[in-house]
Amino acid sequence: MDAMETVPPGTVLLFDVDGTLVSTGGAGRRAMAQAFDEVCGDAHALDGVKLGGMTDRLILRQGLERIEQPFSEAVVSRLIEVYLGHLEREVPLSERFVVFDGVESLLERCVAEPDYAVGLGTGNVARGAYVKLERANLGQYFPFGGFGCDAEDRTELIRTGAARGADRLGLPLDECRVVVIGDTPRDVSAAHGIGATCLAVSTGGFADDALREAGADWVVDSLTSPIVQAALFLPEPD
């Protein structure tokens, strides 16, 4: 931040889950496939679909389109409920579950910062997000967020999460600095869609070049990078 710029009174940090904080080793995709099989009779609705950065509702919409079944709130609600039941079994059993390097130490630093609100900005429905985080004992760092159950459109759920963070700080959203931390071009687009900045990390499968091309404000290969500190934490006042 330029020395001549006014330091905002509050900062909202919104972290994506999959590919940014953890990898569930395919548990989410397996749970989705099981839900489609149980509800729609087709376990292959998402075969070949790249899920990175998509909201749960958008994933379900695309799956239903692929198997030529109508999208309705009743069907989506049933799919989500069945998916969550399978997810709660799949995540604890996943042999390839990973917490990415530097995540816990970074979160400890973030929540210790005065005038910071630390939340989630994820396409997962809220219950699904916390199922994934609870295996890693990370859920306690995130008392709020914007979730896939708030909106199908990622920009709108990020807007919702940012507003909730501003409320926790007791500030209008337009007086807060908002930074989205994610791993896909969709995270970048959603952040910029609300006038926020985006720190993109290439742990989720998108290469550095793809994230830069998407317009990420900072790109790192790990949350242990010194660039993360410069991006998220404001300089001490003179």
mmCIF file of C-alpha atoms in Angstrom:
data_model
loop_
_atom_site.group_PDB
_atom_site.id
_atom_site.type_symbol
_atom_site.label_atom_id
_atom_site.label_comp_id
_atom_site.label_asym_id
_atom_site.label_seq_id
_atom_site.Cartn_x
_atom_site.Cartn_y
_atom_site.Cartn_z
ATOM 1 C CA MET A 1 0.000 0.000 0.000
ATOM 2 C CA ASP A 2 1.367 3.402 -0.983
ATOM 3 C CA ALA A 3 2.353 5.564 1.999
ATOM 4 C CA MET A 4 0.034 8.304 0.735
ATOM 5 C CA GLU A 5 -3.000 6.022 0.708
ATOM 6 C CA THR A 6 -5.427 6.043 3.601
ATOM 7 C CA VAL A 7 -5.195 2.865 5.652
ATOM 8 C CA PRO A 8 -8.698 1.316 5.866
ATOM 9 C CA PRO A 9 -10.117 0.910 9.372
ATOM 10 C CA GLY A 10 -10.808 -2.796 8.870
ATOM 11 C CA THR A 11 -9.784 -5.766 6.738
ATOM 12 C CA VAL A 12 -11.926 -8.729 5.699
ATOM 13 C CA LEU A 13 -10.094 -11.868 4.585
ATOM 14 C CA LEU A 14 -12.107 -14.528 2.764
ATOM 15 C CA PHE A 15 -10.460 -17.932 2.266
ATOM 16 C CA ASP A 16 -11.527 -20.536 -0.247
ATOM 17 C CA VAL A 17 -11.463 -24.136 1.045
ATOM 18 C CA ASP A 18 -10.714 -26.755 -1.641
ATOM 19 C CA GLY A 19 -7.310 -26.317 -3.230
ATOM 20 C CA THR A 20 -6.475 -23.353 -1.002
ATOM 21 C CA LEU A 21 -6.597 -24.618 2.581
ATOM 22 C CA VAL A 22 -7.026 -28.364 2.056
ATOM 23 C CA SER A 23 -7.418 -31.088 -0.525
ATOM 24 C CA THR A 24 -9.930 -33.767 0.375
ATOM 25 C CA GLY A 25 -8.347 -36.274 -1.989
ATOM 26 C CA GLY A 26 -11.466 -36.529 -4.127
ATOM 27 C CA ALA A 27 -13.911 -36.993 -1.245
ATOM 28 C CA GLY A 28 -16.199 -34.245 -2.509
ATOM 29 C CA ARG A 29 -16.424 -35.644 -6.036
ATOM 30 C CA ARG A 30 -17.069 -39.147 -4.705
ATOM 31 C CA ALA A 31 -19.834 -37.853 -2.432
ATOM 32 C CA MET A 32 -21.416 -35.935 -5.319
ATOM 33 C CA ALA A 33 -21.324 -39.024 -7.545
ATOM 34 C CA GLN A 34 -22.993 -41.076 -4.831
ATOM 35 C CA ALA A 35 -25.697 -38.427 -4.433
ATOM 36 C CA PHE A 36 -26.443 -38.388 -8.168
ATOM 37 C CA ASP A 37 -26.572 -42.180 -8.150
ATOM 38 C CA GLU A 38 -28.962 -42.304 -5.188
ATOM 39 C CA VAL A 39 -31.255 -39.456 -6.245
ATOM 40 C CA CYS A 40 -31.086 -39.590 -10.047
ATOM 41 C CA GLY A 41 -29.885 -43.109 -10.777
ATOM 42 C CA ASP A 42 -26.708 -41.946 -12.534
ATOM 43 C CA ALA A 43 -23.320 -41.952 -10.792
ATOM 44 C CA HIS A 44 -21.571 -40.532 -13.884
ATOM 45 C CA ALA A 45 -23.287 -37.140 -14.091
ATOM 46 C CA LEU A 46 -20.053 -35.303 -13.312
ATOM 47 C CA ASP A 47 -17.593 -37.482 -15.198
ATOM 48 C CA GLY A 48 -15.054 -35.215 -16.868
ATOM 49 C CA VAL A 49 -16.461 -32.026 -15.310
ATOM 50 C CA LYS A 50 -13.774 -29.762 -13.832
ATOM 51 C CA LEU A 51 -15.116 -28.611 -10.472
ATOM 52 C CA GLY A 52 -12.462 -26.044 -9.511
ATOM 53 C CA GLY A 53 -14.012 -22.773 -8.371
ATOM 54 C CA MET A 54 -17.595 -23.900 -9.012
ATOM 55 C CA THR A 55 -20.317 -23.529 -6.414
ATOM 56 C CA ASP A 56 -22.143 -26.644 -5.240
ATOM 57 C CA ARG A 57 -25.382 -25.473 -6.838
ATOM 58 C CA LEU A 58 -23.649 -24.815 -10.165
ATOM 59 C CA ILE A 59 -22.069 -28.286 -10.036
ATOM 60 C CA LEU A 60 -25.496 -29.806 -9.470
ATOM 61 C CA ARG A 61 -26.996 -27.733 -12.283
ATOM 62 C CA GLN A 62 -24.349 -28.937 -14.728
ATOM 63 C CA GLY A 63 -24.723 -32.536 -13.585
ATOM 64 C CA LEU A 64 -28.478 -32.451 -14.099
ATOM 65 C CA GLU A 65 -28.040 -30.898 -17.531
ATOM 66 C CA ARG A 66 -25.570 -33.623 -18.522
ATOM 67 C CA ILE A 67 -28.025 -36.388 -17.628
ATOM 68 C CA GLU A 68 -30.929 -34.415 -19.084
ATOM 69 C CA GLN A 69 -32.900 -34.109 -15.891
ATOM 70 C CA PRO A 70 -34.730 -30.882 -14.951
ATOM 71 C CA PHE A 71 -33.249 -28.527 -12.394
ATOM 72 C CA SER A 72 -35.681 -27.843 -9.565
ATOM 73 C CA GLU A 73 -35.297 -26.656 -5.980
ATOM 74 C CA ALA A 74 -36.777 -29.908 -4.700
ATOM 75 C CA VAL A 75 -34.251 -32.029 -6.594
ATOM 76 C CA VAL A 76 -31.334 -29.763 -5.675
ATOM 77 C CA SER A 77 -32.281 -29.768 -1.997
ATOM 78 C CA ARG A 78 -32.458 -33.556 -2.024
ATOM 79 C CA LEU A 79 -29.129 -33.870 -3.847
ATOM 80 C CA ILE A 80 -27.424 -31.549 -1.375
ATOM 81 C CA GLU A 81 -28.793 -33.392 1.643
ATOM 82 C CA VAL A 82 -27.731 -36.782 0.291
ATOM 83 C CA TYR A 83 -24.346 -35.402 -0.804
ATOM 84 C CA LEU A 84 -23.666 -34.036 2.682
ATOM 85 C CA GLY A 85 -24.445 -37.376 4.262
ATOM 86 C CA HIS A 86 -21.948 -39.087 1.977
ATOM 87 C CA LEU A 87 -19.405 -36.294 2.458
ATOM 88 C CA GLU A 88 -19.500 -36.774 6.220
ATOM 89 C CA ARG A 89 -18.446 -40.374 5.638
ATOM 90 C CA GLU A 90 -15.989 -39.791 2.794
ATOM 91 C CA VAL A 91 -13.880 -37.008 4.310
ATOM 92 C CA PRO A 92 -12.767 -38.876 7.455
ATOM 93 C CA LEU A 93 -11.913 -41.932 5.336
ATOM 94 C CA SER A 94 -9.996 -40.115 2.598
ATOM 95 C CA GLU A 95 -6.427 -41.389 2.450
ATOM 96 C CA ARG A 96 -5.256 -38.431 0.372
ATOM 97 C CA PHE A 97 -6.618 -35.655 2.579
ATOM 98 C CA VAL A 98 -4.008 -32.880 2.829
ATOM 99 C CA VAL A 99 -3.701 -29.598 4.713
ATOM 100 C CA PHE A 100 -1.480 -27.354 2.632
ATOM 101 C CA ASP A 101 1.804 -26.013 3.941
ATOM 102 C CA GLY A 102 1.641 -22.871 6.035
ATOM 103 C CA VAL A 103 -2.136 -22.857 6.467
ATOM 104 C CA GLU A 104 -2.419 -23.158 10.245
ATOM 105 C CA SER A 105 0.394 -20.725 11.053
ATOM 106 C CA LEU A 106 -1.042 -18.189 8.607
ATOM 107 C CA LEU A 107 -4.513 -18.473 10.114
ATOM 108 C CA GLU A 108 -3.087 -18.022 13.613
ATOM 109 C CA ARG A 109 -1.474 -14.795 12.446
ATOM 110 C CA CYS A 110 -4.638 -13.614 10.692
ATOM 111 C CA VAL A 111 -6.996 -14.096 13.631
ATOM 112 C CA ALA A 112 -4.539 -12.335 15.946
ATOM 113 C CA GLU A 113 -4.597 -9.168 13.854
ATOM 114 C CA PRO A 114 -6.626 -6.311 15.322
ATOM 115 C CA ASP A 115 -9.383 -4.973 13.072
ATOM 116 C CA TYR A 116 -9.357 -8.107 10.893
ATOM 117 C CA ALA A 117 -12.337 -10.385 10.222
ATOM 118 C CA VAL A 118 -11.326 -13.811 8.932
ATOM 119 C CA GLY A 119 -13.948 -15.860 7.111
ATOM 120 C CA LEU A 120 -14.610 -18.220 4.226
ATOM 121 C CA GLY A 121 -15.415 -17.450 0.620
ATOM 122 C CA THR A 122 -16.268 -20.856 -0.803
ATOM 123 C CA GLY A 123 -18.562 -22.531 -3.288
ATOM 124 C CA ASN A 124 -19.251 -25.241 -0.726
ATOM 125 C CA VAL A 125 -22.541 -25.073 1.114
ATOM 126 C CA ALA A 126 -21.751 -24.116 4.700
ATOM 127 C CA ARG A 127 -22.180 -27.566 6.224
ATOM 128 C CA GLY A 128 -19.948 -29.099 3.561
ATOM 129 C CA ALA A 129 -17.233 -26.498 4.092
ATOM 130 C CA TYR A 130 -17.070 -27.197 7.812
ATOM 131 C CA VAL A 131 -17.100 -30.979 7.292
ATOM 132 C CA LYS A 132 -13.922 -30.562 5.243
ATOM 133 C CA LEU A 133 -12.296 -28.166 7.691
ATOM 134 C CA GLU A 134 -13.161 -30.121 10.811
ATOM 135 C CA ARG A 135 -10.936 -33.040 9.836
ATOM 136 C CA ALA A 136 -8.022 -30.577 9.857
ATOM 137 C CA ASN A 137 -9.221 -28.794 13.032
ATOM 138 C CA LEU A 138 -9.486 -25.550 11.066
ATOM 139 C CA GLY A 139 -13.165 -24.765 11.454
ATOM 140 C CA GLN A 140 -12.659 -22.633 14.556
ATOM 141 C CA TYR A 141 -10.767 -20.020 12.562
ATOM 142 C CA PHE A 142 -13.821 -19.161 10.469
ATOM 143 C CA PRO A 143 -16.841 -17.830 12.379
ATOM 144 C CA PHE A 144 -18.541 -16.555 9.204
ATOM 145 C CA GLY A 145 -18.322 -16.689 5.458
ATOM 146 C CA GLY A 146 -19.977 -16.547 2.088
ATOM 147 C CA PHE A 147 -21.071 -20.012 0.960
ATOM 148 C CA GLY A 148 -22.533 -21.900 -1.953
ATOM 149 C CA CYS A 149 -25.857 -21.970 -0.121
ATOM 150 C CA ASP A 150 -25.914 -18.158 -0.199
ATOM 151 C CA ALA A 151 -25.730 -17.895 -3.975
ATOM 152 C CA GLU A 152 -25.050 -19.987 -7.054
ATOM 153 C CA ASP A 153 -22.976 -17.141 -8.476
ATOM 154 C CA ARG A 154 -19.534 -16.954 -6.863
ATOM 155 C CA THR A 155 -19.311 -13.163 -7.025
ATOM 156 C CA GLU A 156 -22.539 -12.858 -5.038
ATOM 157 C CA LEU A 157 -21.479 -15.293 -2.334
ATOM 158 C CA ILE A 158 -18.184 -13.404 -1.994
ATOM 159 C CA ARG A 159 -20.172 -10.198 -1.654
ATOM 160 C CA THR A 160 -22.262 -11.830 1.081
ATOM 161 C CA GLY A 161 -19.167 -13.031 2.928
ATOM 162 C CA ALA A 162 -17.549 -9.617 2.707
ATOM 163 C CA ALA A 163 -20.681 -7.949 4.081
ATOM 164 C CA ARG A 164 -20.764 -10.389 7.001
ATOM 165 C CA GLY A 165 -17.131 -9.631 7.738
ATOM 166 C CA ALA A 166 -17.774 -5.901 7.679
ATOM 167 C CA ASP A 167 -20.699 -6.406 10.076
ATOM 168 C CA ARG A 168 -18.400 -8.243 12.490
ATOM 169 C CA LEU A 169 -16.066 -5.246 12.391
ATOM 170 C CA GLY A 170 -18.951 -2.847 12.892
ATOM 171 C CA LEU A 171 -18.081 -1.034 9.672
ATOM 172 C CA PRO A 172 -19.731 -0.315 6.329
ATOM 173 C CA LEU A 173 -18.387 -2.636 3.663
ATOM 174 C CA ASP A 174 -17.124 0.269 1.581
ATOM 175 C CA GLU A 175 -14.812 1.253 4.445
ATOM 176 C CA CYS A 176 -13.147 -2.176 4.553
ATOM 177 C CA ARG A 177 -10.279 -3.649 2.619
ATOM 178 C CA VAL A 178 -11.356 -7.073 1.309
ATOM 179 C CA VAL A 179 -8.875 -9.734 0.186
ATOM 180 C CA VAL A 180 -9.974 -13.066 -1.287
ATOM 181 C CA ILE A 181 -7.537 -15.973 -0.984
ATOM 182 C CA GLY A 182 -8.209 -18.690 -3.545
ATOM 183 C CA ASP A 183 -6.744 -21.052 -6.103
ATOM 184 C CA THR A 184 -8.791 -20.655 -9.292
ATOM 185 C CA PRO A 185 -9.529 -18.002 -11.908
ATOM 186 C CA ARG A 186 -13.112 -18.002 -10.591
ATOM 187 C CA ASP A 187 -11.831 -16.783 -7.212
ATOM 188 C CA VAL A 188 -10.011 -13.957 -8.968
ATOM 189 C CA SER A 189 -13.055 -12.973 -11.006
ATOM 190 C CA ALA A 190 -15.349 -13.034 -7.974
ATOM 191 C CA ALA A 191 -12.972 -10.909 -5.921
ATOM 192 C CA HIS A 192 -12.657 -8.301 -8.641
ATOM 193 C CA GLY A 193 -16.411 -8.436 -9.149
ATOM 194 C CA ILE A 194 -16.908 -6.805 -5.751
ATOM 195 C CA GLY A 195 -13.875 -4.515 -5.994
ATOM 196 C CA ALA A 196 -11.700 -6.708 -3.763
ATOM 197 C CA THR A 197 -8.170 -7.934 -4.372
ATOM 198 C CA CYS A 198 -7.177 -11.582 -4.775
ATOM 199 C CA LEU A 199 -4.203 -13.555 -3.529
ATOM 200 C CA ALA A 200 -4.071 -16.683 -5.699
ATOM 201 C CA VAL A 201 -2.172 -19.818 -4.698
ATOM 202 C CA SER A 202 -1.327 -22.536 -7.211
ATOM 203 C CA THR A 203 -1.890 -25.477 -4.844
ATOM 204 C CA GLY A 204 -5.242 -26.312 -6.397
ATOM 205 C CA GLY A 205 -4.251 -27.330 -9.901
ATOM 206 C CA PHE A 206 -4.171 -24.017 -11.791
ATOM 207 C CA ALA A 207 -0.681 -22.954 -12.813
ATOM 208 C CA ASP A 208 0.834 -19.614 -11.835
ATOM 209 C CA ASP A 209 0.519 -18.351 -15.412
ATOM 210 C CA ALA A 210 -3.202 -19.146 -15.548
ATOM 211 C CA LEU A 211 -3.793 -17.275 -12.299
ATOM 212 C CA ARG A 212 -1.774 -14.284 -13.488
ATOM 213 C CA GLU A 213 -3.657 -14.286 -16.780
ATOM 214 C CA ALA A 214 -6.901 -14.243 -14.798
ATOM 215 C CA GLY A 215 -5.706 -11.009 -13.183
ATOM 216 C CA ALA A 216 -4.769 -12.133 -9.672
ATOM 217 C CA ASP A 217 -3.194 -9.310 -7.688
ATOM 218 C CA TRP A 218 -0.615 -11.670 -6.186
ATOM 219 C CA VAL A 219 0.283 -15.237 -7.197
ATOM 220 C CA VAL A 220 2.181 -17.641 -4.943
ATOM 221 C CA ASP A 221 2.994 -21.335 -5.099
ATOM 222 C CA SER A 222 2.414 -21.799 -1.373
ATOM 223 C CA LEU A 223 0.919 -19.909 1.549
ATOM 224 C CA THR A 224 4.404 -20.031 3.090
ATOM 225 C CA SER A 225 5.608 -17.467 0.527
ATOM 226 C CA PRO A 226 6.776 -14.095 1.935
ATOM 227 C CA ILE A 227 4.501 -12.465 -0.648
ATOM 228 C CA VAL A 228 1.533 -13.661 1.432
ATOM 229 C CA GLN A 229 2.629 -11.540 4.372
ATOM 230 C CA ALA A 230 2.978 -8.451 2.177
ATOM 231 C CA ALA A 231 -0.414 -9.066 0.571
ATOM 232 C CA LEU A 232 -2.487 -9.708 3.688
ATOM 233 C CA PHE A 233 -0.938 -7.607 6.433
ATOM 234 C CA LEU A 234 -0.859 -3.844 6.402
ATOM 235 C CA PRO A 235 2.423 -2.095 7.217
ATOM 236 C CA GLU A 236 2.853 -0.734 10.721
ATOM 237 C CA PRO A 237 2.000 2.992 10.896
ATOM 238 C CA ASP A 238 4.925 5.371 11.198
#
